[in-house]
Short mmCIF file of C-alpha atoms in Angstrom, two decimals:
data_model
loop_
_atom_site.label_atom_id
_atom_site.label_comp_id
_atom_site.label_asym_id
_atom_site.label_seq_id
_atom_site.Cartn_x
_atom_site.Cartn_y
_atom_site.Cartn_z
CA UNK A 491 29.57 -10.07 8.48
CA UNK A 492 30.13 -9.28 4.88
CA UNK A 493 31.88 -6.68 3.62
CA UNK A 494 32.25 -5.29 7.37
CA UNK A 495 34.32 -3.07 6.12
CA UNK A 496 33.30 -1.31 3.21
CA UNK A 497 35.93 -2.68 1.46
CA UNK A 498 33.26 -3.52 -1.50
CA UNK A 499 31.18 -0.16 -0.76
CA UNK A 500 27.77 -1.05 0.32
CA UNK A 501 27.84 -4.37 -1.34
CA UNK A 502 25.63 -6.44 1.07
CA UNK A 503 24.13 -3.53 2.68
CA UNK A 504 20.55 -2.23 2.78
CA UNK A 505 19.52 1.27 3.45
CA UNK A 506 16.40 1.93 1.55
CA UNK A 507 16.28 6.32 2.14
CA UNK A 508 19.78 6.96 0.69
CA UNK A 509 21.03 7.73 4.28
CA UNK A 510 24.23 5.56 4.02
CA UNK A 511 27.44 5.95 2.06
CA UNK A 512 31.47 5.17 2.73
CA UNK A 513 33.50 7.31 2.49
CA UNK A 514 37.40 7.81 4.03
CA UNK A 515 37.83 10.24 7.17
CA UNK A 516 40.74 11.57 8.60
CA UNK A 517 40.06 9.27 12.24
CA UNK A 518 40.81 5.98 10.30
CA UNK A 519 43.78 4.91 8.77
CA UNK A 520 44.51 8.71 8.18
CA UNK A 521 41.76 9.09 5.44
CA UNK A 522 43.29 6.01 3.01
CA UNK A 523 40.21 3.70 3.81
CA UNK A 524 36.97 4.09 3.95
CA UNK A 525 34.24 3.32 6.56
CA UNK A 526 29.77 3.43 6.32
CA UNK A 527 28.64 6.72 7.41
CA UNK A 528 24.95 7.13 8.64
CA UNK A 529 23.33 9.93 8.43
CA UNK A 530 20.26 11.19 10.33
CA UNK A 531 17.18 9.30 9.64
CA UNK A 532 19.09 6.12 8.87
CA UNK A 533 18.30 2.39 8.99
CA UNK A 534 21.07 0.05 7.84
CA UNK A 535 20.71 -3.96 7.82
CA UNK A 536 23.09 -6.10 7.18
CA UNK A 537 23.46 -9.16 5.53
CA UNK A 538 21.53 -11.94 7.39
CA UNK A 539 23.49 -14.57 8.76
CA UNK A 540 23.17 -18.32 10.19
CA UNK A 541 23.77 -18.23 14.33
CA UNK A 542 23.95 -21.01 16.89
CA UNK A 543 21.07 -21.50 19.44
CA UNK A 544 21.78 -20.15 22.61
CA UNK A 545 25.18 -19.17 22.11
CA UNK A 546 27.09 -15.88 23.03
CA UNK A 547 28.33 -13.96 20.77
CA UNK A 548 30.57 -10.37 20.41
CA UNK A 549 29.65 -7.80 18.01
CA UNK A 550 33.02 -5.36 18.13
CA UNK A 551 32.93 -2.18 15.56
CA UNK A 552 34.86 0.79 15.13
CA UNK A 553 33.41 4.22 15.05
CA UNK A 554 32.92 8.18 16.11
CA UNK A 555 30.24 10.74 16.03
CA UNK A 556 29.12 13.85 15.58
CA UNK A 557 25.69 15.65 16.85
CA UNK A 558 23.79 12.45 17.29
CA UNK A 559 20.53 12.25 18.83
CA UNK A 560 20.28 8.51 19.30
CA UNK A 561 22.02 5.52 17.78
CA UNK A 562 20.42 2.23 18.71
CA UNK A 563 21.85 -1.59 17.36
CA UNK A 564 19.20 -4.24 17.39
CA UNK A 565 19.49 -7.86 16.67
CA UNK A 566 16.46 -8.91 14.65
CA UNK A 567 16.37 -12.72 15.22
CA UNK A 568 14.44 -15.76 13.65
CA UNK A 569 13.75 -19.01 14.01
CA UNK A 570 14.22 -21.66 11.66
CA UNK A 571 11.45 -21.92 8.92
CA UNK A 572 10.19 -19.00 9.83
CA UNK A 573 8.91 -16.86 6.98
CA UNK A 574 9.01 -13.54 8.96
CA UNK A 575 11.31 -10.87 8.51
CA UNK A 576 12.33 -11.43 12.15
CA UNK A 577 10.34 -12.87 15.43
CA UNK A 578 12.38 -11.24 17.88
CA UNK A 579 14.27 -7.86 18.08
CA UNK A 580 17.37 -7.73 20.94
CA UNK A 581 18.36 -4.53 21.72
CA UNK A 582 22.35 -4.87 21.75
CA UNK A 583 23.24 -0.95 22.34
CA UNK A 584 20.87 2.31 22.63
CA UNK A 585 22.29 5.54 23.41
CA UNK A 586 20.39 8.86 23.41
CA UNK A 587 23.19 11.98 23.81
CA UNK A 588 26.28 12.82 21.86
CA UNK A 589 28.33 11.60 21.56
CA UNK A 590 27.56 7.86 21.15
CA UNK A 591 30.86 6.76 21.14
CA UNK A 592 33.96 9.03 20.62
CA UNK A 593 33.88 13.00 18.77
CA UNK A 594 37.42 13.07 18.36
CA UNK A 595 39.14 9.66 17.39
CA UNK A 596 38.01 6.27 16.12
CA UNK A 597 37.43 3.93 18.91
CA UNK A 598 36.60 0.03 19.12
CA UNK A 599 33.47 -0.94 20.84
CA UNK A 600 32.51 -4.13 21.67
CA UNK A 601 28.91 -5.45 22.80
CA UNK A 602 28.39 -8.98 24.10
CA UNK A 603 25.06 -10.83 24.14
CA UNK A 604 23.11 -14.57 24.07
CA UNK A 605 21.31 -15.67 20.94
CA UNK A 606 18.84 -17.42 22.65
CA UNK A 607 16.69 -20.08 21.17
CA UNK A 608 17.05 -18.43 17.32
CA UNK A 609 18.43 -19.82 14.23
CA UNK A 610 19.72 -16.97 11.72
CA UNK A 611 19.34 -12.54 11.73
CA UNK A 612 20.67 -9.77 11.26
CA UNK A 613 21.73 -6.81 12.67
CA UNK A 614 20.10 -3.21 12.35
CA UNK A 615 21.80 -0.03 12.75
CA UNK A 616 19.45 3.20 13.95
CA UNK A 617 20.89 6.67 13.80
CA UNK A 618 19.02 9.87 14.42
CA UNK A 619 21.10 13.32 14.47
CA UNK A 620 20.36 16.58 16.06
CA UNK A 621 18.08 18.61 13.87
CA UNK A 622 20.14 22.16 12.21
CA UNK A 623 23.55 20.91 12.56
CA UNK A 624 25.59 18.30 10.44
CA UNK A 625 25.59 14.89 11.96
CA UNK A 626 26.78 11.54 11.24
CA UNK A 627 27.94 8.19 12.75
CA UNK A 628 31.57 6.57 11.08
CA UNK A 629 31.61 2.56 11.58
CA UNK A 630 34.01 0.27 10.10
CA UNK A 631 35.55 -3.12 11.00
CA UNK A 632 32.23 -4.48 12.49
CA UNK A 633 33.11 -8.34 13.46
CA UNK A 634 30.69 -10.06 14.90
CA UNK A 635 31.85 -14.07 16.16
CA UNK A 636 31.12 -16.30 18.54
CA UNK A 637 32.43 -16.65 22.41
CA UNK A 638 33.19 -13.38 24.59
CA UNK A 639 37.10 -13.01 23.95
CA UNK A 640 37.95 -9.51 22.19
CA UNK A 641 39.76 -10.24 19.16
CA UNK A 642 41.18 -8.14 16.26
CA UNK A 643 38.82 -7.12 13.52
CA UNK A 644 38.37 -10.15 10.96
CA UNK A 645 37.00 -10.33 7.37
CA UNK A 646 33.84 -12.61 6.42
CA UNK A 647 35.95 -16.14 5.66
CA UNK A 648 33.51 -15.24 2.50
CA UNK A 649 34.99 -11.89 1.72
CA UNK A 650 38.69 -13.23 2.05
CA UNK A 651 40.98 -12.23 -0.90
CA UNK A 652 43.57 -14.71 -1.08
CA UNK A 653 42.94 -17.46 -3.33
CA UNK A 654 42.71 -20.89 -1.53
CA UNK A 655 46.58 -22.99 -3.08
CA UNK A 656 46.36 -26.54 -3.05
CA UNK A 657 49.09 -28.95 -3.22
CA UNK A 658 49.70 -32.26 -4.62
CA UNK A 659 53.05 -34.27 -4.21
CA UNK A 660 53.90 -36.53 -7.32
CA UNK A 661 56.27 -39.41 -6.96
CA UNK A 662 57.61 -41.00 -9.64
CA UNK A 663 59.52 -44.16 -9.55
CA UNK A 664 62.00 -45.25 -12.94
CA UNK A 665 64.31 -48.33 -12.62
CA UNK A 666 66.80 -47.56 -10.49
CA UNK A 667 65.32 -44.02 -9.73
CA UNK A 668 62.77 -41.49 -8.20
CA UNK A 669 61.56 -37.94 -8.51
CA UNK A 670 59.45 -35.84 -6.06
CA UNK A 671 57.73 -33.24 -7.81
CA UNK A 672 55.16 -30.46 -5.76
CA UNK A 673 52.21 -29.16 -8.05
CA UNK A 674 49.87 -25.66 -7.07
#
């Protein structure tokens, strides 16, 4: 998933009632990086992406709560062609009660489940909080592969900071002579 860890703020995102924002909380990394944080009322996509048919796949995040009503992560699927938003919706967690996953500490999650006979989607993230009190839902490090082995959280290959190095070897014969030379 892009930017699956707000690295690049909501870059890739979509949230259309200003109910999502990053910001850094004490639970992760001790406040130095930042996670999404959904607020009551909020709908988040995120970026659609290409899937095998039929395949299982993990969807592992990170996250903690506070007063939350019901959070609920759907995978809206679609075949290929299709012009429709989605053709399918796959219900991948729901939970009604606080709290979803953890109050007190930032804890990894992980959901496994089969594409089935789909092409490409994307996930959707519901949150509703409890009316008169603050509440919100932290996520961060959402990494969602193929197979059903837990793994540490990966970046997108696509959001990947190091530069990609080539190298080229360069021989050069004289009379009598030769030089090996290595060029990045």
């Amino acid at each position: 998933l892009r930017n699956s860890r707000a690295d690049e703020g909501l870059k890739y995102w979509i949230e259309d009632n200003n109910k999502l924002s990053f910001i850094a909380h004490d639970f992760y990394f001790n406040g130095q990086k930042r996670m999404f944080l959904l607020s009551s009322g909020a709908s988040v996509h995120s970026p659609r992406f290409i899937i095998k048919q039929n395949t299982n796949y993990k969807l592992n995040l990170t996250a903690f709560d506070a007063n939350t009503e019901r959070f609920k992560i759907v995978f809206c699927k679609r075949r290929k062609g299709s012009t429709n938003d989605f053709d399918e919706m796959q219900t991948i967690f729901d939970k009604t009660g606080s709290p979803a996953f953890n109050s007190d500490r930032a804890v990894k999650e992980s959901f496994s489940f089969n594409t089935g006979a789909f092409d490409e989607g994307y996930l959707l993230f519901e949150y509703q909080g409890r009316q008169n009190v603050w509440s919100g839902l932290f996520m961060t490090e959402l990494d969602f592969y193929e197979g059903s082995n837990d793994r540490k959280w990966q970046p997108a290959p696509e959001d990947s900071e190091e530069p990609i190095e080539a190298v080229r070897t360069q021989v050069t014969q004289l009379a009598g002579s030769w030089s090996v030379r290595n060029l990045n």
